[in-house]
Protein backbone atom coordinates (compact mmCIF):
# COMPACT_ATOMS: atom_id res chain seq x y z
CA UNK A 1 0.00 0.00 0.00
CA UNK A 2 1.20 3.49 -0.79
CA UNK A 3 0.70 6.29 1.76
CA UNK A 4 0.95 9.95 0.83
CA UNK A 5 0.65 12.57 3.59
CA UNK A 6 0.39 15.80 1.62
CA UNK A 7 2.94 18.30 2.85
CA UNK A 8 1.71 21.77 1.85
CA UNK A 9 1.16 24.95 3.88
CA UNK A 10 -2.42 25.42 2.63
CA UNK A 11 -3.28 21.83 3.57
CA UNK A 12 -1.76 22.32 7.04
CA UNK A 13 -3.58 25.63 7.51
CA UNK A 14 -7.00 24.27 6.56
CA UNK A 15 -6.47 21.15 8.68
CA UNK A 16 -5.62 23.29 11.70
CA UNK A 17 -8.92 25.18 11.37
CA UNK A 18 -10.79 21.86 11.01
CA UNK A 19 -9.15 20.51 14.17
CA UNK A 20 -10.17 23.54 16.23
CA UNK A 21 -13.13 22.66 18.45
CA UNK A 22 -14.39 26.26 18.07
CA UNK A 23 -14.82 25.96 14.28
CA UNK A 24 -18.56 25.89 13.54
CA UNK A 25 -20.29 23.46 11.16
CA UNK A 26 -20.67 25.81 8.15
CA UNK A 27 -16.97 26.74 8.32
CA UNK A 28 -16.02 23.09 8.85
CA UNK A 29 -17.98 22.05 5.74
CA UNK A 30 -16.40 24.76 3.60
CA UNK A 31 -12.86 24.03 4.78
CA UNK A 32 -13.30 20.26 4.40
CA UNK A 33 -14.47 20.87 0.83
CA UNK A 34 -11.44 23.05 0.04
CA UNK A 35 -9.04 20.60 1.68
CA UNK A 36 -10.44 17.68 -0.32
CA UNK A 37 -9.85 19.56 -3.55
CA UNK A 38 -6.19 19.98 -2.62
CA UNK A 39 -5.93 16.29 -1.68
CA UNK A 40 -7.76 15.32 -4.88
CA UNK A 41 -5.05 16.99 -6.92
CA UNK A 42 -2.48 14.62 -5.40
CA UNK A 43 -4.84 11.62 -5.40
CA UNK A 44 -5.37 11.84 -9.16
CA UNK A 45 -1.69 11.94 -10.10
CA UNK A 46 -1.93 8.40 -11.50
CA UNK A 47 -5.32 8.92 -13.21
CA UNK A 48 -5.27 7.02 -16.51
CA UNK A 49 -5.30 9.08 -19.67
CA UNK A 50 -5.37 8.44 -23.41
CA UNK A 51 -3.50 10.45 -25.99
CA UNK A 52 -5.74 12.54 -28.25
CA UNK A 53 -5.11 14.68 -31.30
CA UNK A 54 -6.60 18.15 -31.20
CA UNK A 55 -6.46 21.34 -33.20
CA UNK A 56 -5.67 24.62 -31.48
CA UNK A 57 -6.49 27.89 -33.27
CA UNK A 58 -2.86 27.77 -34.43
CA UNK A 59 -1.82 24.16 -35.08
CA UNK A 60 -2.55 20.47 -34.66
CA UNK A 61 -1.09 18.95 -31.52
CA UNK A 62 -1.51 16.02 -29.15
CA UNK A 63 -2.90 16.11 -25.64
CA UNK A 64 -4.56 13.74 -23.19
CA UNK A 65 -8.02 12.99 -21.88
CA UNK A 66 -9.18 10.80 -19.01
CA UNK A 67 -9.50 7.17 -20.16
CA UNK A 68 -12.64 5.07 -20.25
CA UNK A 69 -14.09 3.54 -18.16
CA UNK A 70 -14.49 6.75 -16.22
CA UNK A 71 -13.13 6.94 -12.69
CA UNK A 72 -15.63 6.17 -9.93
CA UNK A 73 -15.87 8.31 -6.80
CA UNK A 74 -17.23 6.43 -3.80
CA UNK A 75 -18.10 8.51 -0.74
CA UNK A 76 -18.68 6.39 2.35
CA UNK A 77 -21.90 7.59 3.97
CA UNK A 78 -22.42 9.62 6.07
CA UNK A 79 -19.25 11.68 6.55
CA UNK A 80 -17.77 10.92 3.12
CA UNK A 81 -20.59 12.93 1.56
CA UNK A 82 -18.93 16.07 2.91
CA UNK A 83 -15.98 15.28 0.63
CA UNK A 84 -17.89 14.60 -2.58
CA UNK A 85 -18.16 18.11 -4.04
CA UNK A 86 -14.49 18.84 -3.36
CA UNK A 87 -13.46 15.69 -5.25
CA UNK A 88 -15.99 15.94 -8.09
CA UNK A 89 -14.93 19.54 -8.74
CA UNK A 90 -11.57 18.24 -9.98
CA UNK A 91 -12.94 15.18 -11.80
CA UNK A 92 -16.37 16.31 -13.04
CA UNK A 93 -16.65 13.46 -15.57
CA UNK A 94 -16.25 10.79 -12.88
CA UNK A 95 -19.27 8.71 -11.92
CA UNK A 96 -20.35 8.47 -8.30
CA UNK A 97 -21.33 5.36 -6.35
CA UNK A 98 -22.39 5.23 -2.71
CA UNK A 99 -21.43 2.91 0.12
CA UNK A 100 -23.22 3.22 3.45
CA UNK A 101 -21.09 1.84 6.26
CA UNK A 102 -21.39 2.25 9.97
CA UNK A 103 -18.95 1.51 12.75
CA UNK A 104 -20.23 -0.15 15.91
CA UNK A 105 -18.88 2.17 18.62
CA UNK A 106 -18.37 -0.76 21.05
CA UNK A 107 -16.78 -3.39 18.82
CA UNK A 108 -15.41 -0.86 16.24
CA UNK A 109 -16.53 -3.34 13.51
CA UNK A 110 -17.82 -1.88 10.22
CA UNK A 111 -21.07 -3.09 8.67
CA UNK A 112 -22.53 -2.17 5.27
CA UNK A 113 -26.10 -0.84 5.34
CA UNK A 114 -26.46 0.57 1.81
CA UNK A 115 -24.82 0.14 -1.60
CA UNK A 116 -25.51 2.00 -4.83
CA UNK A 117 -22.67 1.15 -7.21
CA UNK A 118 -22.25 -0.34 -10.69
CA UNK A 119 -22.19 -4.17 -10.47
CA UNK A 120 -19.17 -4.37 -12.75
CA UNK A 121 -16.16 -2.22 -11.86
CA UNK A 122 -13.73 -4.03 -14.16
CA UNK A 123 -10.87 -1.75 -15.12
CA UNK A 124 -12.15 1.09 -12.95
CA UNK A 125 -9.97 3.44 -10.93
CA UNK A 126 -11.93 4.13 -7.74
CA UNK A 127 -11.53 7.05 -5.34
CA UNK A 128 -12.98 6.22 -1.93
CA UNK A 129 -13.83 9.19 0.27
CA UNK A 130 -13.73 8.64 4.03
CA UNK A 131 -12.62 11.55 6.22
CA UNK A 132 -11.13 9.52 9.08
CA UNK A 133 -8.87 6.49 8.61
CA UNK A 134 -9.12 5.42 12.26
CA UNK A 135 -9.09 1.64 12.91
CA UNK A 136 -9.06 1.02 9.14
CA UNK A 137 -11.96 -1.47 9.40
CA UNK A 138 -14.39 0.58 7.30
CA UNK A 139 -11.89 1.35 4.56
CA UNK A 140 -10.64 -2.24 4.43
CA UNK A 141 -14.24 -3.46 3.99
CA UNK A 142 -14.88 -0.82 1.31
CA UNK A 143 -11.72 -1.75 -0.62
CA UNK A 144 -12.60 -5.45 -0.47
CA UNK A 145 -16.12 -4.69 -1.71
CA UNK A 146 -14.81 -2.71 -4.71
CA UNK A 147 -12.17 -5.31 -5.60
CA UNK A 148 -14.84 -8.06 -5.55
CA UNK A 149 -16.69 -6.04 -8.21
CA UNK A 150 -13.57 -5.78 -10.37
CA UNK A 151 -11.94 -2.44 -9.42
CA UNK A 152 -8.24 -2.65 -10.20
CA UNK A 153 -6.84 0.52 -8.67
CA UNK A 154 -8.11 2.13 -5.47
CA UNK A 155 -7.18 5.42 -3.86
CA UNK A 156 -8.62 6.40 -0.49
CA UNK A 157 -8.80 10.12 0.21
CA UNK A 158 -8.89 10.85 3.96
CA UNK A 159 -8.67 14.12 5.85
CA UNK A 160 -6.77 12.38 8.66
CA UNK A 161 -5.26 8.97 9.37
CA UNK A 162 -4.07 7.12 12.47
CA UNK A 163 -0.95 4.91 12.30
CA UNK A 164 -2.99 1.93 13.56
CA UNK A 165 -5.50 2.33 10.73
CA UNK A 166 -2.80 2.68 8.09
CA UNK A 167 -1.18 -0.54 9.34
CA UNK A 168 -4.50 -2.42 9.48
CA UNK A 169 -5.49 -1.31 5.98
CA UNK A 170 -2.09 -2.35 4.66
CA UNK A 171 -2.40 -5.79 6.33
CA UNK A 172 -5.96 -6.32 5.07
CA UNK A 173 -5.38 -5.28 1.47
CA UNK A 174 -1.93 -6.75 0.78
CA UNK A 175 -3.35 -10.06 -0.46
CA UNK A 176 -5.90 -8.46 -2.80
CA UNK A 177 -3.39 -7.98 -5.62
CA UNK A 178 -4.68 -4.49 -6.42
CA UNK A 179 -2.75 -1.25 -5.87
CA UNK A 180 -4.15 0.68 -2.92
CA UNK A 181 -3.08 4.25 -2.13
CA UNK A 182 -4.04 6.45 0.82
CA UNK A 183 -3.82 10.22 0.39
CA UNK A 184 -4.29 12.22 3.58
CA UNK A 185 -3.58 15.64 5.04
CA UNK A 186 -1.75 14.11 8.04
CA UNK A 187 -1.02 10.92 9.96
CA UNK A 188 -1.76 11.72 13.60
CA UNK A 189 -0.29 10.23 16.80
CA UNK A 190 -2.63 7.38 17.71
CA UNK A 191 -6.14 6.14 18.42
CA UNK A 192 -7.66 6.55 21.85
CA UNK A 193 -9.59 3.81 23.70
CA UNK A 194 -12.83 4.88 21.95
CA UNK A 195 -11.27 4.58 18.50
CA UNK A 196 -10.95 8.33 17.96
CA UNK A 197 -7.89 9.78 16.27
CA UNK A 198 -5.65 11.82 18.63
CA UNK A 199 -5.32 14.79 18.36
CA UNK A 200 -7.74 14.39 15.43
CA UNK A 201 -10.73 16.61 14.86
CA UNK A 202 -13.49 14.71 16.67
CA UNK A 203 -16.38 12.97 14.95
CA UNK A 204 -16.20 14.12 11.33
CA UNK A 205 -19.87 13.30 10.62
CA UNK A 206 -21.06 15.25 13.64
CA UNK A 207 -18.84 18.21 12.83
CA UNK A 208 -20.10 18.28 9.24
CA UNK A 209 -23.77 17.59 9.84
CA UNK A 210 -24.48 17.80 13.58
CA UNK A 211 -24.97 15.11 16.21
CA UNK A 212 -27.39 12.24 15.48
CA UNK A 213 -28.23 9.87 18.34
N1 LIG B 1 -14.35 8.66 13.06
C1 LIG B 1 -14.37 10.01 13.30
O1 LIG B 1 -15.26 10.71 12.83
N2 LIG B 1 -13.39 10.53 14.08
C2 LIG B 1 -12.39 9.80 14.60
O2 LIG B 1 -11.52 10.36 15.28
C3 LIG B 1 -12.39 8.41 14.34
C4 LIG B 1 -13.36 7.86 13.58
mmCIF file of C-alpha atoms and ligand atoms in Angstrom:
data_model
loop_
_atom_site.group_PDB
_atom_site.id
_atom_site.type_symbol
_atom_site.label_atom_id
_atom_site.label_comp_id
_atom_site.label_asym_id
_atom_site.label_seq_id
_atom_site.Cartn_x
_atom_site.Cartn_y
_atom_site.Cartn_z
ATOM 1 C CA UNK A 1 0.000 0.000 0.000
ATOM 2 C CA UNK A 2 1.200 3.487 -0.795
ATOM 3 C CA UNK A 3 0.698 6.288 1.755
ATOM 4 C CA UNK A 4 0.949 9.952 0.826
ATOM 5 C CA UNK A 5 0.648 12.574 3.586
ATOM 6 C CA UNK A 6 0.387 15.800 1.617
ATOM 7 C CA UNK A 7 2.938 18.300 2.849
ATOM 8 C CA UNK A 8 1.706 21.767 1.850
ATOM 9 C CA UNK A 9 1.161 24.951 3.877
ATOM 10 C CA UNK A 10 -2.420 25.421 2.633
ATOM 11 C CA UNK A 11 -3.277 21.829 3.569
ATOM 12 C CA UNK A 12 -1.760 22.316 7.036
ATOM 13 C CA UNK A 13 -3.583 25.633 7.509
ATOM 14 C CA UNK A 14 -6.999 24.265 6.562
ATOM 15 C CA UNK A 15 -6.473 21.151 8.676
ATOM 16 C CA UNK A 16 -5.617 23.294 11.702
ATOM 17 C CA UNK A 17 -8.916 25.178 11.366
ATOM 18 C CA UNK A 18 -10.789 21.863 11.006
ATOM 19 C CA UNK A 19 -9.145 20.512 14.165
ATOM 20 C CA UNK A 20 -10.174 23.539 16.228
ATOM 21 C CA UNK A 21 -13.134 22.663 18.446
ATOM 22 C CA UNK A 22 -14.389 26.265 18.069
ATOM 23 C CA UNK A 23 -14.824 25.957 14.280
ATOM 24 C CA UNK A 24 -18.556 25.887 13.541
ATOM 25 C CA UNK A 25 -20.291 23.459 11.157
ATOM 26 C CA UNK A 26 -20.670 25.812 8.147
ATOM 27 C CA UNK A 27 -16.973 26.739 8.323
ATOM 28 C CA UNK A 28 -16.019 23.094 8.850
ATOM 29 C CA UNK A 29 -17.979 22.050 5.744
ATOM 30 C CA UNK A 30 -16.397 24.761 3.598
ATOM 31 C CA UNK A 31 -12.860 24.030 4.785
ATOM 32 C CA UNK A 32 -13.302 20.261 4.397
ATOM 33 C CA UNK A 33 -14.470 20.872 0.829
ATOM 34 C CA UNK A 34 -11.440 23.054 0.043
ATOM 35 C CA UNK A 35 -9.043 20.605 1.682
ATOM 36 C CA UNK A 36 -10.438 17.676 -0.317
ATOM 37 C CA UNK A 37 -9.846 19.559 -3.553
ATOM 38 C CA UNK A 38 -6.189 19.981 -2.621
ATOM 39 C CA UNK A 39 -5.927 16.292 -1.677
ATOM 40 C CA UNK A 40 -7.761 15.318 -4.882
ATOM 41 C CA UNK A 41 -5.045 16.993 -6.924
ATOM 42 C CA UNK A 42 -2.480 14.616 -5.397
ATOM 43 C CA UNK A 43 -4.844 11.623 -5.396
ATOM 44 C CA UNK A 44 -5.371 11.839 -9.156
ATOM 45 C CA UNK A 45 -1.689 11.941 -10.102
ATOM 46 C CA UNK A 46 -1.933 8.398 -11.499
ATOM 47 C CA UNK A 47 -5.315 8.918 -13.209
ATOM 48 C CA UNK A 48 -5.275 7.021 -16.505
ATOM 49 C CA UNK A 49 -5.300 9.084 -19.667
ATOM 50 C CA UNK A 50 -5.369 8.440 -23.410
ATOM 51 C CA UNK A 51 -3.502 10.448 -25.986
ATOM 52 C CA UNK A 52 -5.742 12.544 -28.248
ATOM 53 C CA UNK A 53 -5.109 14.681 -31.305
ATOM 54 C CA UNK A 54 -6.603 18.154 -31.203
ATOM 55 C CA UNK A 55 -6.461 21.335 -33.195
ATOM 56 C CA UNK A 56 -5.666 24.622 -31.477
ATOM 57 C CA UNK A 57 -6.493 27.892 -33.269
ATOM 58 C CA UNK A 58 -2.865 27.773 -34.432
ATOM 59 C CA UNK A 59 -1.822 24.160 -35.080
ATOM 60 C CA UNK A 60 -2.550 20.467 -34.662
ATOM 61 C CA UNK A 61 -1.094 18.945 -31.517
ATOM 62 C CA UNK A 62 -1.506 16.019 -29.150
ATOM 63 C CA UNK A 63 -2.902 16.115 -25.643
ATOM 64 C CA UNK A 64 -4.561 13.741 -23.192
ATOM 65 C CA UNK A 65 -8.021 12.993 -21.878
ATOM 66 C CA UNK A 66 -9.179 10.802 -19.014
ATOM 67 C CA UNK A 67 -9.501 7.175 -20.163
ATOM 68 C CA UNK A 68 -12.638 5.071 -20.246
ATOM 69 C CA UNK A 69 -14.085 3.544 -18.160
ATOM 70 C CA UNK A 70 -14.488 6.749 -16.222
ATOM 71 C CA UNK A 71 -13.129 6.935 -12.686
ATOM 72 C CA UNK A 72 -15.627 6.174 -9.931
ATOM 73 C CA UNK A 73 -15.867 8.312 -6.803
ATOM 74 C CA UNK A 74 -17.230 6.427 -3.801
ATOM 75 C CA UNK A 75 -18.105 8.515 -0.743
ATOM 76 C CA UNK A 76 -18.678 6.390 2.354
ATOM 77 C CA UNK A 77 -21.898 7.593 3.974
ATOM 78 C CA UNK A 78 -22.420 9.617 6.065
ATOM 79 C CA UNK A 79 -19.255 11.679 6.553
ATOM 80 C CA UNK A 80 -17.768 10.918 3.121
ATOM 81 C CA UNK A 81 -20.591 12.931 1.562
ATOM 82 C CA UNK A 82 -18.930 16.068 2.907
ATOM 83 C CA UNK A 83 -15.982 15.284 0.627
ATOM 84 C CA UNK A 84 -17.894 14.597 -2.585
ATOM 85 C CA UNK A 85 -18.160 18.106 -4.041
ATOM 86 C CA UNK A 86 -14.492 18.845 -3.361
ATOM 87 C CA UNK A 87 -13.459 15.694 -5.246
ATOM 88 C CA UNK A 88 -15.993 15.944 -8.092
ATOM 89 C CA UNK A 89 -14.932 19.542 -8.742
ATOM 90 C CA UNK A 90 -11.571 18.244 -9.980
ATOM 91 C CA UNK A 91 -12.939 15.183 -11.798
ATOM 92 C CA UNK A 92 -16.375 16.307 -13.043
ATOM 93 C CA UNK A 93 -16.651 13.465 -15.575
ATOM 94 C CA UNK A 94 -16.252 10.794 -12.882
ATOM 95 C CA UNK A 95 -19.269 8.714 -11.921
ATOM 96 C CA UNK A 96 -20.350 8.473 -8.299
ATOM 97 C CA UNK A 97 -21.331 5.356 -6.348
ATOM 98 C CA UNK A 98 -22.392 5.227 -2.713
ATOM 99 C CA UNK A 99 -21.429 2.908 0.124
ATOM 100 C CA UNK A 100 -23.217 3.219 3.448
ATOM 101 C CA UNK A 101 -21.090 1.840 6.260
ATOM 102 C CA UNK A 102 -21.387 2.253 9.974
ATOM 103 C CA UNK A 103 -18.951 1.514 12.749
ATOM 104 C CA UNK A 104 -20.226 -0.147 15.913
ATOM 105 C CA UNK A 105 -18.877 2.172 18.625
ATOM 106 C CA UNK A 106 -18.368 -0.763 21.052
ATOM 107 C CA UNK A 107 -16.782 -3.395 18.815
ATOM 108 C CA UNK A 108 -15.414 -0.864 16.242
ATOM 109 C CA UNK A 109 -16.530 -3.343 13.510
ATOM 110 C CA UNK A 110 -17.818 -1.883 10.221
ATOM 111 C CA UNK A 111 -21.068 -3.092 8.668
ATOM 112 C CA UNK A 112 -22.525 -2.172 5.274
ATOM 113 C CA UNK A 113 -26.104 -0.836 5.341
ATOM 114 C CA UNK A 114 -26.462 0.567 1.808
ATOM 115 C CA UNK A 115 -24.821 0.136 -1.599
ATOM 116 C CA UNK A 116 -25.508 1.997 -4.825
ATOM 117 C CA UNK A 117 -22.673 1.149 -7.205
ATOM 118 C CA UNK A 118 -22.254 -0.338 -10.687
ATOM 119 C CA UNK A 119 -22.192 -4.168 -10.473
ATOM 120 C CA UNK A 120 -19.173 -4.369 -12.751
ATOM 121 C CA UNK A 121 -16.163 -2.220 -11.857
ATOM 122 C CA UNK A 122 -13.734 -4.026 -14.162
ATOM 123 C CA UNK A 123 -10.871 -1.755 -15.119
ATOM 124 C CA UNK A 124 -12.152 1.090 -12.953
ATOM 125 C CA UNK A 125 -9.970 3.435 -10.933
ATOM 126 C CA UNK A 126 -11.930 4.127 -7.741
ATOM 127 C CA UNK A 127 -11.535 7.053 -5.341
ATOM 128 C CA UNK A 128 -12.980 6.224 -1.928
ATOM 129 C CA UNK A 129 -13.835 9.194 0.267
ATOM 130 C CA UNK A 130 -13.725 8.637 4.028
ATOM 131 C CA UNK A 131 -12.622 11.548 6.221
ATOM 132 C CA UNK A 132 -11.127 9.519 9.077
ATOM 133 C CA UNK A 133 -8.866 6.489 8.612
ATOM 134 C CA UNK A 134 -9.123 5.421 12.264
ATOM 135 C CA UNK A 135 -9.088 1.641 12.906
ATOM 136 C CA UNK A 136 -9.063 1.021 9.142
ATOM 137 C CA UNK A 137 -11.964 -1.465 9.400
ATOM 138 C CA UNK A 138 -14.393 0.578 7.302
ATOM 139 C CA UNK A 139 -11.892 1.354 4.564
ATOM 140 C CA UNK A 140 -10.639 -2.238 4.430
ATOM 141 C CA UNK A 141 -14.235 -3.462 3.990
ATOM 142 C CA UNK A 142 -14.879 -0.823 1.307
ATOM 143 C CA UNK A 143 -11.715 -1.745 -0.616
ATOM 144 C CA UNK A 144 -12.601 -5.453 -0.467
ATOM 145 C CA UNK A 145 -16.120 -4.685 -1.711
ATOM 146 C CA UNK A 146 -14.805 -2.707 -4.712
ATOM 147 C CA UNK A 147 -12.170 -5.311 -5.599
ATOM 148 C CA UNK A 148 -14.838 -8.056 -5.547
ATOM 149 C CA UNK A 149 -16.691 -6.041 -8.211
ATOM 150 C CA UNK A 150 -13.565 -5.775 -10.366
ATOM 151 C CA UNK A 151 -11.942 -2.442 -9.416
ATOM 152 C CA UNK A 152 -8.243 -2.653 -10.199
ATOM 153 C CA UNK A 153 -6.836 0.523 -8.668
ATOM 154 C CA UNK A 154 -8.109 2.130 -5.470
ATOM 155 C CA UNK A 155 -7.179 5.416 -3.858
ATOM 156 C CA UNK A 156 -8.622 6.396 -0.486
ATOM 157 C CA UNK A 157 -8.795 10.121 0.214
ATOM 158 C CA UNK A 158 -8.895 10.855 3.957
ATOM 159 C CA UNK A 159 -8.666 14.119 5.850
ATOM 160 C CA UNK A 160 -6.770 12.382 8.655
ATOM 161 C CA UNK A 161 -5.258 8.975 9.368
ATOM 162 C CA UNK A 162 -4.072 7.116 12.474
ATOM 163 C CA UNK A 163 -0.947 4.908 12.303
ATOM 164 C CA UNK A 164 -2.995 1.926 13.561
ATOM 165 C CA UNK A 165 -5.502 2.332 10.730
ATOM 166 C CA UNK A 166 -2.800 2.676 8.095
ATOM 167 C CA UNK A 167 -1.181 -0.538 9.343
ATOM 168 C CA UNK A 168 -4.496 -2.417 9.479
ATOM 169 C CA UNK A 169 -5.486 -1.313 5.978
ATOM 170 C CA UNK A 170 -2.093 -2.353 4.661
ATOM 171 C CA UNK A 171 -2.396 -5.785 6.328
ATOM 172 C CA UNK A 172 -5.958 -6.316 5.070
ATOM 173 C CA UNK A 173 -5.382 -5.276 1.467
ATOM 174 C CA UNK A 174 -1.931 -6.754 0.778
ATOM 175 C CA UNK A 175 -3.351 -10.061 -0.462
ATOM 176 C CA UNK A 176 -5.897 -8.462 -2.798
ATOM 177 C CA UNK A 177 -3.389 -7.978 -5.616
ATOM 178 C CA UNK A 178 -4.682 -4.485 -6.416
ATOM 179 C CA UNK A 179 -2.746 -1.251 -5.872
ATOM 180 C CA UNK A 180 -4.146 0.683 -2.919
ATOM 181 C CA UNK A 181 -3.084 4.252 -2.128
ATOM 182 C CA UNK A 182 -4.041 6.447 0.819
ATOM 183 C CA UNK A 183 -3.824 10.215 0.389
ATOM 184 C CA UNK A 184 -4.292 12.216 3.582
ATOM 185 C CA UNK A 185 -3.576 15.635 5.041
ATOM 186 C CA UNK A 186 -1.753 14.109 8.035
ATOM 187 C CA UNK A 187 -1.021 10.923 9.956
ATOM 188 C CA UNK A 188 -1.757 11.716 13.601
ATOM 189 C CA UNK A 189 -0.290 10.233 16.797
ATOM 190 C CA UNK A 190 -2.628 7.377 17.708
ATOM 191 C CA UNK A 191 -6.141 6.138 18.421
ATOM 192 C CA UNK A 192 -7.658 6.549 21.854
ATOM 193 C CA UNK A 193 -9.593 3.814 23.703
ATOM 194 C CA UNK A 194 -12.827 4.881 21.948
ATOM 195 C CA UNK A 195 -11.273 4.579 18.502
ATOM 196 C CA UNK A 196 -10.948 8.330 17.961
ATOM 197 C CA UNK A 197 -7.892 9.782 16.269
ATOM 198 C CA UNK A 198 -5.650 11.815 18.625
ATOM 199 C CA UNK A 199 -5.316 14.790 18.364
ATOM 200 C CA UNK A 200 -7.736 14.386 15.430
ATOM 201 C CA UNK A 201 -10.733 16.611 14.856
ATOM 202 C CA UNK A 202 -13.490 14.710 16.671
ATOM 203 C CA UNK A 203 -16.381 12.969 14.950
ATOM 204 C CA UNK A 204 -16.197 14.117 11.327
ATOM 205 C CA UNK A 205 -19.871 13.302 10.615
ATOM 206 C CA UNK A 206 -21.057 15.254 13.643
ATOM 207 C CA UNK A 207 -18.837 18.212 12.834
ATOM 208 C CA UNK A 208 -20.101 18.284 9.242
ATOM 209 C CA UNK A 209 -23.771 17.588 9.845
ATOM 210 C CA UNK A 210 -24.483 17.798 13.583
ATOM 211 C CA UNK A 211 -24.974 15.114 16.210
ATOM 212 C CA UNK A 212 -27.385 12.242 15.485
ATOM 213 C CA UNK A 213 -28.232 9.865 18.337
HETATM 214 N N1 LIG B 1 -14.346 8.662 13.060
HETATM 215 C C1 LIG B 1 -14.372 10.009 13.302
HETATM 216 O O1 LIG B 1 -15.255 10.707 12.834
HETATM 217 N N2 LIG B 1 -13.389 10.527 14.075
HETATM 218 C C2 LIG B 1 -12.393 9.803 14.600
HETATM 219 O O2 LIG B 1 -11.520 10.360 15.282
HETATM 220 C C3 LIG B 1 -12.386 8.408 14.342
HETATM 221 C C4 LIG B 1 -13.363 7.862 13.580
#
